[in-house]
XYZ file of C-alpha atoms in Angstrom:
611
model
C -62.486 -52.616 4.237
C -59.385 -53.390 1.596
C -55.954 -53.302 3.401
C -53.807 -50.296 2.489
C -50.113 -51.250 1.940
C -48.163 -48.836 4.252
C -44.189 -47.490 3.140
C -42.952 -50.669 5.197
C -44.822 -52.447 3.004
C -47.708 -53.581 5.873
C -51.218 -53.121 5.745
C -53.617 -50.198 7.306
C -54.733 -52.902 9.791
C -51.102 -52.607 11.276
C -51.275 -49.399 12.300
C -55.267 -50.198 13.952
C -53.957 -52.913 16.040
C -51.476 -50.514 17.590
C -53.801 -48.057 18.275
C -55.602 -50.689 19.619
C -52.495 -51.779 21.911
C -52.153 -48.525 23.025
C -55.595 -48.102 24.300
C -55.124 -51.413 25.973
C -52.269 -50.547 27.555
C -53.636 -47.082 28.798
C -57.002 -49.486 30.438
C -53.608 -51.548 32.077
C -51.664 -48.492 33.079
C -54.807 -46.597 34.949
C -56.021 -50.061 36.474
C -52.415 -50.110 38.814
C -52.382 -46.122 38.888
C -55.665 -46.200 40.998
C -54.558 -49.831 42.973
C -50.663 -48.226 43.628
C -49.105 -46.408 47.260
C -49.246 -43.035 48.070
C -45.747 -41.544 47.142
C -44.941 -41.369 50.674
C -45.229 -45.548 51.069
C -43.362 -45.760 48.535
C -40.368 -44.410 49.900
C -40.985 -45.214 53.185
C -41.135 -49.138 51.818
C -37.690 -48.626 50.140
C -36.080 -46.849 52.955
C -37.392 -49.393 55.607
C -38.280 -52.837 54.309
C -36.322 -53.330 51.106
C -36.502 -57.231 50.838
C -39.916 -57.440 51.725
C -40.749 -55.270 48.820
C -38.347 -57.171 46.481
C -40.528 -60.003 47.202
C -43.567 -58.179 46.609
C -42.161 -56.864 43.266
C -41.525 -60.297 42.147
C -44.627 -61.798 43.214
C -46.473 -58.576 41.171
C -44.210 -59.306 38.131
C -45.108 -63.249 38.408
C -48.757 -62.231 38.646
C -48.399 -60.494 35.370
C -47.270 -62.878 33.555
C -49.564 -65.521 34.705
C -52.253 -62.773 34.026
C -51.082 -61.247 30.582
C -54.139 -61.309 27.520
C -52.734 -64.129 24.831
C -54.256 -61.662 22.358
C -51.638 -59.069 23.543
C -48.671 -60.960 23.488
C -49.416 -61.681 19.487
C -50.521 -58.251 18.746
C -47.018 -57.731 20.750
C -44.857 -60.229 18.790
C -46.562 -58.247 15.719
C -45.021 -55.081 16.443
C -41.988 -55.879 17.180
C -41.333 -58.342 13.598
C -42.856 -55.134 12.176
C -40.111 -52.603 13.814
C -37.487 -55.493 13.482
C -38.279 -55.159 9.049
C -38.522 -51.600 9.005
C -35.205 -51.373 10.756
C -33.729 -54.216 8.355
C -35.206 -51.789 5.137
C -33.460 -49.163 6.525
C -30.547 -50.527 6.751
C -30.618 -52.009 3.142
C -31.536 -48.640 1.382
C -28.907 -46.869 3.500
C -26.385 -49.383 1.648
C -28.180 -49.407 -1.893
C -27.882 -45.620 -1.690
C -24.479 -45.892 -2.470
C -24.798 -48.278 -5.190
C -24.489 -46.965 -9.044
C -28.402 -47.048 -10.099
C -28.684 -47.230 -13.375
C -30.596 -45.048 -15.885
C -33.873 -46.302 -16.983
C -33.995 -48.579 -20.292
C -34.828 -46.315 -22.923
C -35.861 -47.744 -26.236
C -34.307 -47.148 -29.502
C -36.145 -44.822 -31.115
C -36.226 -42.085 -27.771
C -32.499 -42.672 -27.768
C -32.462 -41.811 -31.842
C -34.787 -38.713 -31.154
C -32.396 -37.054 -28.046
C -29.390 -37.876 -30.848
C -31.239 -36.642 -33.935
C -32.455 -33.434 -31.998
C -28.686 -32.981 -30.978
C -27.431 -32.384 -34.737
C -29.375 -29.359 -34.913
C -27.621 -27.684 -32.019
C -24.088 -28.670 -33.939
C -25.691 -26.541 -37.191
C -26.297 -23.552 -35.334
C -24.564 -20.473 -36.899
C -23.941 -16.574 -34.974
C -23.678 -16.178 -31.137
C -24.398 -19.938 -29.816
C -26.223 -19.637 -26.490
C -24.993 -21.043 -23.485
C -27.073 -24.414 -23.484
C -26.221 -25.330 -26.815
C -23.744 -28.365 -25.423
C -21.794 -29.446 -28.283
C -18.466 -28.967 -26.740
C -16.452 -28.730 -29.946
C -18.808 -25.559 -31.294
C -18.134 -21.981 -30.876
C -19.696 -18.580 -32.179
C -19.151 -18.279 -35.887
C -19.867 -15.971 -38.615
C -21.260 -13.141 -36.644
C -21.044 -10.827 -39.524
C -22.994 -12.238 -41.693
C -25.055 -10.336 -43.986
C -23.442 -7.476 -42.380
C -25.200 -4.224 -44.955
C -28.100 -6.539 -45.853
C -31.152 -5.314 -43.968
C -30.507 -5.817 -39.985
C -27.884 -8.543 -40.769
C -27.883 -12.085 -41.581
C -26.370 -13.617 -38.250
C -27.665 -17.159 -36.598
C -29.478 -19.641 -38.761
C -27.979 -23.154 -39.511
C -25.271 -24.034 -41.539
C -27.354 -26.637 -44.639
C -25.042 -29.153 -43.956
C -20.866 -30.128 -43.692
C -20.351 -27.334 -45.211
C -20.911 -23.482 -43.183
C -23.090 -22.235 -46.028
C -27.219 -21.006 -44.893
C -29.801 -21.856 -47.485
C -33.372 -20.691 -47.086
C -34.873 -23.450 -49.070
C -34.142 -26.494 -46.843
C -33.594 -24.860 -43.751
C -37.470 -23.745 -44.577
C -38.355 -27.080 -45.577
C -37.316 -28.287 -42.141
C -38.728 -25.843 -39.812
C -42.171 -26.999 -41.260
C -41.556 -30.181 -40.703
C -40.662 -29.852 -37.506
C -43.566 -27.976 -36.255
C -45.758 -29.906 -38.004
C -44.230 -33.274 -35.855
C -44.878 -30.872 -32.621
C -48.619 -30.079 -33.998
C -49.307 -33.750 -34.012
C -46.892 -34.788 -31.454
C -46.017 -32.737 -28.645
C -47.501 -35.123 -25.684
C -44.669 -37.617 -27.139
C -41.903 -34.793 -27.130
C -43.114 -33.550 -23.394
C -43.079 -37.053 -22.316
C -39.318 -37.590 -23.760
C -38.309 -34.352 -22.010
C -37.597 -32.836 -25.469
C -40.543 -30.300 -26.469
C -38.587 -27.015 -24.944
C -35.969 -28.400 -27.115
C -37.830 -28.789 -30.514
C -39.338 -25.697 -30.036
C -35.793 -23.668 -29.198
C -34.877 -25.272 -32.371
C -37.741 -24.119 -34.657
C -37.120 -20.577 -33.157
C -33.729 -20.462 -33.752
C -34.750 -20.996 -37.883
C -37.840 -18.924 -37.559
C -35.889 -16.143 -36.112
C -32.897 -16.320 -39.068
C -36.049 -16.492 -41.775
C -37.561 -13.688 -40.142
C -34.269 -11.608 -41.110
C -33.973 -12.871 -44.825
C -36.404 -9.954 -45.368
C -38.143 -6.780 -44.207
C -40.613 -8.228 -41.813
C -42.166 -5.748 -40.232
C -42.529 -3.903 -43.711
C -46.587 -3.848 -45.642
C -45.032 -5.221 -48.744
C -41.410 -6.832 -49.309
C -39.561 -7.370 -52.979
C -36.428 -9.574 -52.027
C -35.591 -12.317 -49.578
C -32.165 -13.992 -48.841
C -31.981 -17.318 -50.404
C -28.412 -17.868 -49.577
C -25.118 -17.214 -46.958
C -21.864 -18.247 -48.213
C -20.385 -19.971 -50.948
C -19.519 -23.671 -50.478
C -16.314 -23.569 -52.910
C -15.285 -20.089 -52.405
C -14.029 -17.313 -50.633
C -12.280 -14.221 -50.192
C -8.898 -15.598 -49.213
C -8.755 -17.357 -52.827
C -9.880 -20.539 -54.256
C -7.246 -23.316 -53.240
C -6.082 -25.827 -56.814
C -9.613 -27.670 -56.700
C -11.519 -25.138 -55.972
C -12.487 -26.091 -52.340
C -12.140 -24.561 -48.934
C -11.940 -26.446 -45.880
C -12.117 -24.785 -42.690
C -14.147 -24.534 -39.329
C -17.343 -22.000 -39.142
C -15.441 -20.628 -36.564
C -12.365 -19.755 -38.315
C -13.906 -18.037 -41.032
C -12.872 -14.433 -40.888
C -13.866 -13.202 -44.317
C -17.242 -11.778 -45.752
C -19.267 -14.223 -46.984
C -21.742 -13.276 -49.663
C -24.850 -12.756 -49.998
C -27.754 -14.253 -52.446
C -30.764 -11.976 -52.811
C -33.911 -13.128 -54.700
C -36.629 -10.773 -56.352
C -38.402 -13.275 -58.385
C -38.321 -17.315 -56.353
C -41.857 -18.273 -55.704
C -41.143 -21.668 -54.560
C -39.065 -20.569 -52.048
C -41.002 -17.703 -50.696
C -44.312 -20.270 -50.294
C -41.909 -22.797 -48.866
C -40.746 -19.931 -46.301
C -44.516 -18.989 -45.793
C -45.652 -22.340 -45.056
C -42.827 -22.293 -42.334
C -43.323 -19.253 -40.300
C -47.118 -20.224 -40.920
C -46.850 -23.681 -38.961
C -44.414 -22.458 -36.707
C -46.644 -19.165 -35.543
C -48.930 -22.155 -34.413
C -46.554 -24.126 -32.203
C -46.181 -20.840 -30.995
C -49.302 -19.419 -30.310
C -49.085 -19.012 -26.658
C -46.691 -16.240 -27.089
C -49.508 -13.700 -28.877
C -46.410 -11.433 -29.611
C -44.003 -13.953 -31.468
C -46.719 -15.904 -32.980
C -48.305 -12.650 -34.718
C -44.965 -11.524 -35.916
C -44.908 -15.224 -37.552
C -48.377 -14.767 -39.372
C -47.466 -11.463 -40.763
C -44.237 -12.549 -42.102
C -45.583 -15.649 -43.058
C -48.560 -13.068 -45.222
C -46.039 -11.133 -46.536
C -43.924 -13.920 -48.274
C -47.192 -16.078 -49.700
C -47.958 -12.552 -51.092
C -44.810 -11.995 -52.660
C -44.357 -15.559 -53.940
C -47.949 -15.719 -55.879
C -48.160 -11.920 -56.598
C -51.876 -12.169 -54.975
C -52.585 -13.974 -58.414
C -52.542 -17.160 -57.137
C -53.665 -20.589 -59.368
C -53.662 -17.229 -62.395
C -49.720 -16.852 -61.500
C -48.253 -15.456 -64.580
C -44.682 -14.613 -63.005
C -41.102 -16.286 -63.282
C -39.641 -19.305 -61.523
C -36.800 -19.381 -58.771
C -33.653 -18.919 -60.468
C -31.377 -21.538 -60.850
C -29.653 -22.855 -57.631
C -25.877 -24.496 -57.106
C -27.388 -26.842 -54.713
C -31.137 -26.449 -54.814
C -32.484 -25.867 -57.531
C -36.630 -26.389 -57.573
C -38.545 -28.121 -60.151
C -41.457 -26.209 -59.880
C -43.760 -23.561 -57.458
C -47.270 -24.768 -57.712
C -47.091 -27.619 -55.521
C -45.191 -24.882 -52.889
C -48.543 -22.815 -53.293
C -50.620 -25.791 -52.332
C -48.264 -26.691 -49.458
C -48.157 -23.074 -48.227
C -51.807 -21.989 -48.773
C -52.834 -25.487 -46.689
C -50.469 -23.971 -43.910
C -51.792 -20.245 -43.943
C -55.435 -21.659 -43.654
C -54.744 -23.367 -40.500
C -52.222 -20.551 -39.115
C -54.884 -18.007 -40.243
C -58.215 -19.510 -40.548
C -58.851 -17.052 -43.840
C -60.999 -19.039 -46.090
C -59.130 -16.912 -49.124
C -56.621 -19.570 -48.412
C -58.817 -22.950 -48.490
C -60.301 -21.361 -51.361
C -57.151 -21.660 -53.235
C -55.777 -24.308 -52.747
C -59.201 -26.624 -53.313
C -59.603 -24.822 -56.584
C -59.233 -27.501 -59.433
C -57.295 -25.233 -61.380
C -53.872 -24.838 -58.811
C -54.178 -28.710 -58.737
C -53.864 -28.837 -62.165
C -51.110 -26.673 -62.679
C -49.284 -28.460 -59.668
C -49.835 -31.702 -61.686
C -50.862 -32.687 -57.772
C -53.000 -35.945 -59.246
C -50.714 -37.019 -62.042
C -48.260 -40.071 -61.348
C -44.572 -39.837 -62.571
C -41.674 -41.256 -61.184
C -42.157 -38.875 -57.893
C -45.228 -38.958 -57.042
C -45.308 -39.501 -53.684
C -41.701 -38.529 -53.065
C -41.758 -35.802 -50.247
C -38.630 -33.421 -50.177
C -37.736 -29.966 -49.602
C -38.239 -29.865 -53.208
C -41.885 -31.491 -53.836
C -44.624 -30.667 -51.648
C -47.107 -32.968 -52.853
C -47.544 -35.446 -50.493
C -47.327 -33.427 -47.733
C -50.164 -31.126 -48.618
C -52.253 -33.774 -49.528
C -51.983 -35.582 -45.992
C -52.451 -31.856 -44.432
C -55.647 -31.156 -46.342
C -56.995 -34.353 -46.139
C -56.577 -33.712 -42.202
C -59.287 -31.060 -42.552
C -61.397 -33.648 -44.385
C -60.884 -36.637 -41.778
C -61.582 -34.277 -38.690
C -63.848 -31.250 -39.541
C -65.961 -32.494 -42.246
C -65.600 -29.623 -44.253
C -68.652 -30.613 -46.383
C -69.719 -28.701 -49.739
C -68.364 -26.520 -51.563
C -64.750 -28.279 -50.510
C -65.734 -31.757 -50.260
C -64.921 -32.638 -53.686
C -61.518 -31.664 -54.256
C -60.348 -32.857 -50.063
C -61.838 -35.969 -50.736
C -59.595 -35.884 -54.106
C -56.639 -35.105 -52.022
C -57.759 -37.978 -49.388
C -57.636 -40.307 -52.130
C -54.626 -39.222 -53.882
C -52.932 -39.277 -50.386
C -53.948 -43.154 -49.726
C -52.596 -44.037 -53.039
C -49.243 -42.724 -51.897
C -49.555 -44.080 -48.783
C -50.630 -47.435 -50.292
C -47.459 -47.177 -52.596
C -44.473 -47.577 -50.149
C -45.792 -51.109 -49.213
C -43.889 -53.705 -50.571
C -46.939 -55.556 -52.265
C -46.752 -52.679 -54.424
C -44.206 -52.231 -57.047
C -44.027 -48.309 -57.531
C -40.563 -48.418 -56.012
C -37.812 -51.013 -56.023
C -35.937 -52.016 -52.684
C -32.289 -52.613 -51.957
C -32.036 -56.649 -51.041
C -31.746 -55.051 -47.412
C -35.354 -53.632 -47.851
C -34.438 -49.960 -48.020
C -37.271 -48.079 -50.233
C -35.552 -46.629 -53.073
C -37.891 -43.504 -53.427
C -35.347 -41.486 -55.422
C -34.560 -44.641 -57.777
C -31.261 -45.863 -57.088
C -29.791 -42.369 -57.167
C -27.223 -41.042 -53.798
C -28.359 -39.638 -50.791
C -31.874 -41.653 -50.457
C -32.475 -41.607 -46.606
C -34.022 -37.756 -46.825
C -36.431 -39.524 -48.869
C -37.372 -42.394 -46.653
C -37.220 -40.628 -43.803
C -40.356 -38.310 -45.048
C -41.689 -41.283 -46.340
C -41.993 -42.886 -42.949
C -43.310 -39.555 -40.901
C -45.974 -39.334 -43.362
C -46.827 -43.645 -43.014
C -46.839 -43.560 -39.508
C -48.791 -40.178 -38.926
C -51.463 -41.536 -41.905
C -52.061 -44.255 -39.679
C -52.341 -42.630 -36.758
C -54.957 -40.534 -38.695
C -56.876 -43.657 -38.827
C -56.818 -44.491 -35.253
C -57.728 -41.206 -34.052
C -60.800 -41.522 -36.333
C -61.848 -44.997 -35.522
C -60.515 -46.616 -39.324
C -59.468 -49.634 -38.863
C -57.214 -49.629 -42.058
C -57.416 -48.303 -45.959
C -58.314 -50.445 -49.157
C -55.493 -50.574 -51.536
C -56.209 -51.587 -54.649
C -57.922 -54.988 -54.559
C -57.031 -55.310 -50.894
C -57.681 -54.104 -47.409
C -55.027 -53.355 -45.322
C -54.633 -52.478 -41.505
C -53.677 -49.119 -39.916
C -50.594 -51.400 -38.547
C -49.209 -51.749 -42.345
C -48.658 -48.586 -42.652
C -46.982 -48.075 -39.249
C -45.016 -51.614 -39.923
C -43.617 -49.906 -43.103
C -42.338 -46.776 -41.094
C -40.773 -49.321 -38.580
C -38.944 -50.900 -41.039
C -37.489 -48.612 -43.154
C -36.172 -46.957 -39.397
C -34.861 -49.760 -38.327
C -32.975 -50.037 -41.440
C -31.339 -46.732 -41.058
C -30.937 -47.630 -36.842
C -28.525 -50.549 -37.847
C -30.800 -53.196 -38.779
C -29.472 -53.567 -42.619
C -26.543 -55.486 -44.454
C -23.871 -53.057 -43.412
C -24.765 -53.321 -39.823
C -24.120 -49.993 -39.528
C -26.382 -47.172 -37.517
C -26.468 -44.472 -40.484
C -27.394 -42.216 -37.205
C -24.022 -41.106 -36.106
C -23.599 -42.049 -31.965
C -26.374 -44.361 -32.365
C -25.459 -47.688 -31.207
C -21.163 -48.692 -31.627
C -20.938 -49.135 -35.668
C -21.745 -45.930 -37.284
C -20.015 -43.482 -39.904
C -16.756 -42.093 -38.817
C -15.733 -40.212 -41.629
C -18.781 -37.538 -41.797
C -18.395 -35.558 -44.472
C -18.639 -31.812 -42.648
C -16.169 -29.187 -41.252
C -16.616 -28.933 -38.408
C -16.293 -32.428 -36.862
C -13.175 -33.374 -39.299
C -10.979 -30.533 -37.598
C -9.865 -30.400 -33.754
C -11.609 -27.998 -32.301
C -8.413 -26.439 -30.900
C -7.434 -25.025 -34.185
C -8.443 -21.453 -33.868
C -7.978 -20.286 -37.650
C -6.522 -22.013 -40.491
C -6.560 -20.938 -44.851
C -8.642 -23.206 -46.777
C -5.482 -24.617 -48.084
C -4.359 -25.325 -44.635
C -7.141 -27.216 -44.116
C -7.470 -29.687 -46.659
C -4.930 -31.743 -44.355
C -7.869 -32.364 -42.188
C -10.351 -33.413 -45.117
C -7.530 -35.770 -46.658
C -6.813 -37.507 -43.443
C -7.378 -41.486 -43.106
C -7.841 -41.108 -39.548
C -11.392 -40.901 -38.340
C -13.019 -37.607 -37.240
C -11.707 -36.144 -33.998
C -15.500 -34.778 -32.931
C -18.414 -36.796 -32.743
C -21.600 -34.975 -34.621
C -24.283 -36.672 -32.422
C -27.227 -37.684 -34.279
C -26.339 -36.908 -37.575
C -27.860 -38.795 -39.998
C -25.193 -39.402 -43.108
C -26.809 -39.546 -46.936
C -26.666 -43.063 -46.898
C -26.262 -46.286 -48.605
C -26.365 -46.769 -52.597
C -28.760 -49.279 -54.225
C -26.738 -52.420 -52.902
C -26.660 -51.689 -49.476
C -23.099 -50.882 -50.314
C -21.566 -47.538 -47.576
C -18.528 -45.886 -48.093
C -16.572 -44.556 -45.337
C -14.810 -41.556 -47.247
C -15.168 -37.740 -45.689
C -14.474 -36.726 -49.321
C -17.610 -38.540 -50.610
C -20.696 -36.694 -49.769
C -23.357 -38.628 -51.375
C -22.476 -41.381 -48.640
C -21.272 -39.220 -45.791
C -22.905 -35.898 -45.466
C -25.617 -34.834 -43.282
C -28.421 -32.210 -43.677
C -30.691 -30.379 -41.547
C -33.503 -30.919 -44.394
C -32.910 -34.791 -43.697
C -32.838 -35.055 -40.061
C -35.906 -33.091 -39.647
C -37.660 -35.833 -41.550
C -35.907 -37.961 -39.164
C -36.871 -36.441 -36.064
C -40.794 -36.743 -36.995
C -40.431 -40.114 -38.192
C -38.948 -41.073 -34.569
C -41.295 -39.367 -32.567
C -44.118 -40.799 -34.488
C -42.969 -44.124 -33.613
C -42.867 -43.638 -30.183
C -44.371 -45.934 -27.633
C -47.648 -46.464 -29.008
C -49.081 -46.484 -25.426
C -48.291 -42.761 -24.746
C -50.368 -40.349 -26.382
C -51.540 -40.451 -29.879
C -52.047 -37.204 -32.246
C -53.052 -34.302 -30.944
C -56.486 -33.525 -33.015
C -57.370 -29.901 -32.567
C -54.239 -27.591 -32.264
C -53.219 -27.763 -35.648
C -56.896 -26.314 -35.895
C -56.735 -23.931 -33.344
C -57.283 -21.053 -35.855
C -59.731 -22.634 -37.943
C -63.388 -21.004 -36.998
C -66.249 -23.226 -36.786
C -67.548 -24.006 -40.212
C -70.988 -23.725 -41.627
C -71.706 -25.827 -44.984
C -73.494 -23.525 -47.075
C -76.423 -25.325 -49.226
C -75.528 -26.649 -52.755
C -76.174 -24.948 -55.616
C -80.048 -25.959 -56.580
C -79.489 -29.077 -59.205
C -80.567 -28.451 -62.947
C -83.350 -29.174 -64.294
């Protein structure tokens, strides 16, 4: 029988050998019970003849020890050096107790995620709740939307400035859910899934009140809070206003939309992922899917790929190129939110493809954004090809998609030459222009969760172009272009505000640039705060700025927002990219949530062939 290591760190066989002392020190004990004097000799001996039975006791006590078992006396000796440790353990952790004990060594990329997840809790807008901790926050803008609907309150502010767009705000929520679809063993194992998830309700629940969405039919949604360069109190000489969310005491407009299908599908395919994360609350998660059914409907008419409306008018900020490649994105989400094969339908028909030019290269192709959908809804549907084997009539046009989608993948590796690098290795996906880390970023999740598409399915890598390459190259890549934004670049700066000592002091947004003890200043009062050389006076943890230019080159100027300025569209890309990177021995992708809707699928016979 194996030993058992006991707390004092003895074996099992210890603890036998004591119970067999005991027993043979009970055979000793009854062996002089039955040999000793009555009680009444015993007295009488003390009373009458005490040194006569002192010389009795000490010839017993010699016989004893001329008598005593060798195997007792080690079995003995054993005890005691085994009493004599335990006491000396218990003195040691008595001391240690008192020590400091440091935390446990995290790696880089958990400490990144807590940080990243952190921003979002300093872009909360309305009534903040009482676990929010970001110290230098406050309830802001409480009346917003006041008139439109049931009011326009909570959200997140887009960026530095306190202004709520739809669009990106969308654009992340999807993301997001879609990292917890894949991921959320990693985010339970970081302590952060309650987290993610309070942060993908907090959006859903602002989208949810952009329109009517407990109505059958709706014709308007909110695309837009606020004004970035304006308000009621009057422009200041360059047009600019620069004052805490929480000082802002004046109505802020409001931007309705009656004709944006790109946005609408974008807000779809949000509420659509997000009713899945969800879907333990029956309640929330139905209220998701209906909403979600209500803006697909109003963004494609019920016309779909034979969409004859108008385009999203024109945007200060963000403007969209296009809708089809929304209505692939958002269909691909309402399928698996739904399970409705009206929506796999549409977006495997040949003819949305086309019109989303979803095959055709240009300069980005492959370039995921809150703007272009493409790659994302190719790696979703290709999903449904790599782990339900949808079969005919769908095969054609997934396996299309899993193609296109390999391509992509294929493309960010720096054998290829689709995009050029900084001399610091930073992909430059959106060609040399500012802000390119919302670009990488995406690029990454989408590397890193391909290959973990190809370990979940037993692939031991892709074939691109004329050579094969390993699942690992794909991940590699990801790591990389992380690392680069961690620190690990020319600049060695952390473009991840907190993250490690050198990072971006001069973050181009409101709210950290002004001491939270100002209670209410004009917009012309606080430009003193925007101007200032000193850095900011509150820390926005996790915040990831726009980034570098095309030589490595960073510019530490709060005025300068194509260097310094976060977004919530960016970090969300972020966020998945981290926990996708996570410790590659905890859990990989989950396979079958994302799916949970989906109803098991029977492959209807081909059409008979021609003769």
């Amino acid at each position: 029988m194996a030993n058992r290591s006991n707390i004092w760190g003895g074996t099992s066989d210890t603890t036998v050998e004591n119970e067999e002392q005991g027993s043979e020190h009970a055979r000793h004990f009854d062996r002089a019970a039955s040999q000793s004097q009555s009680e009444a000799e015993v007295k009488q001996g003390w009373l009458l003849r005490p040194a006569a039975m002192d010389m009795e006791t000490k010839a017993r006590k010699k016989k004893r020890c001329v008598n005593i078992n060798p195997t007792v006396l080690i079995r003995t000796l054993v005890v005691v050096a085994v009493l004599a440790g335990f006491a000396a353990l218990v003195a040691f952790l008595v001391v240690r107790r008192h020590r400091h004990r440091p935390l446990p060594v995290q790696d880089n990329y958990t400490v990144a995620l807590h940080q990243a997840l952190m921003f979002f809790n300093a872009q909360r807008s309305g009534k903040l709740p009482a676990n929010n901790n970001v110290s230098w926050r406050g309830d802001s803008c409480l009346d917003d939307g006041k008139g439109y609907l049931k009011g326009l309150e909570g959200g997140y502010y887009d960026s530095g400035d306190a202004d709520k767009y739809s669009f990106p705000t969308s654009f992340a929520m999807t993301i997001l859910s879609w990292s917890v679809l894949e991921y959320s063993a990693k985010y339970e194992a970081v302590g952060e899934l309650n987290h993610v998830k309070d942060i993908i309700k907090w959006g859903t629940d602002y989208l949810l009140r952009t329109f009517n969405s407990s109505a059958k039919t709706i014709d308007k949604v909110a695309s837009q809070v606020g004004d970035a360069n304006d308000s009621s109190e009057g422009k200041t000489g360059d047009g600019d206003c620069w004052i805490r969310p929480e000082s802002i005491n004046y109505p802020r407009p409001v931007t309705p939309c009656s004709t944006c299908p790109a946005l609408a599908a974008e807000m779809a395919a949000a509420l659509a992922a997000a009713s899945i994360v969800f879907k333990d609350d029956r309640e929330y998660s139905k209220k998701l899917v209906h909403g979600a059914d209500l803006l697909f409907k109003f963004a494609t008419h019920g016309e779909g790929e034979h969409y004859a409306g108008g385009s999203d008018p024109s945007s200060k900020f963000y403007n969209s190129t296009g809708f089809w490649d929304e209505f692939v994105w958002g269909g691909a989400w309402m399928y698996c939110a739904t399970g409705n094969s009206s929506y796999i339908d549409l977006v495997t028909n040949p003819a949305l493809a086309k019109h989303a030019e979803a095959f055709w290269g240009g300069p980005d192709h492959g370039v995921l954004s809150w703007d272009n959908k493409h790659a994302g809804a190719q790696l979703l549907l290709s999903r449904l090809r790599m782990f339900l084997e949808f079969g005919y009539p769908y095969e054609e046009m997934l396996k299309t998609f899993h193609e296109q989608i390999t391509e992509i993948i294929c493309s960010y590796l720096p054998e290829f030459k689709n995009f050029n690098r900084t001399k610091g290795g930073l992909i430059e996906l959106n060609h040399g222009k500012p802000k390119p880390l919302q670009y990488v970023v995406n690029a990454a999740f989408l590397a890193a969760l391909y290959s973990d598409y190809l370990e979940a399915t037993l692939t031991p890598g892709s074939q691109c172009g004329a050579k094969f390459y390993p699942k690992e190259a794909f991940r590699d890549f990801a790591k990389w272009q992380i690392n680069y934004i961690l620190g690990r670049n020319p600049q060695r700066m952390s473009y991840v505000v907190g993250f490690s000592d050198h990072f971006p002091k001069y973050v181009h947004h409101k709210g950290a640039s002004i001491p939270s003890y100002i209670k209410h200043q004009s917009c012309r009062e606080g430009l003193k705060w925007k101007e200032s050389t000193k850095p900011n006076p509150n820390t926005i943890v996790g915040a990831m700025v726009a980034g570098p230019d095309k030589y490595d080159g960073f510019r530490q100027n709060r005025s300068d927002y194509n260097f310094t300025e976060p977004t919530i569209a960016g970090n969300a890309g972020l966020v998945a990219a981290l926990v996708a990177l996570l410790d590659g021995s905890k859990p990989g992708i989950d396979k079958n949530t994302i799916f949970y809707a989906i109803p098991p699928f029977s492959t209807p016979p081909p059409p008979p062939q021609q003769t």
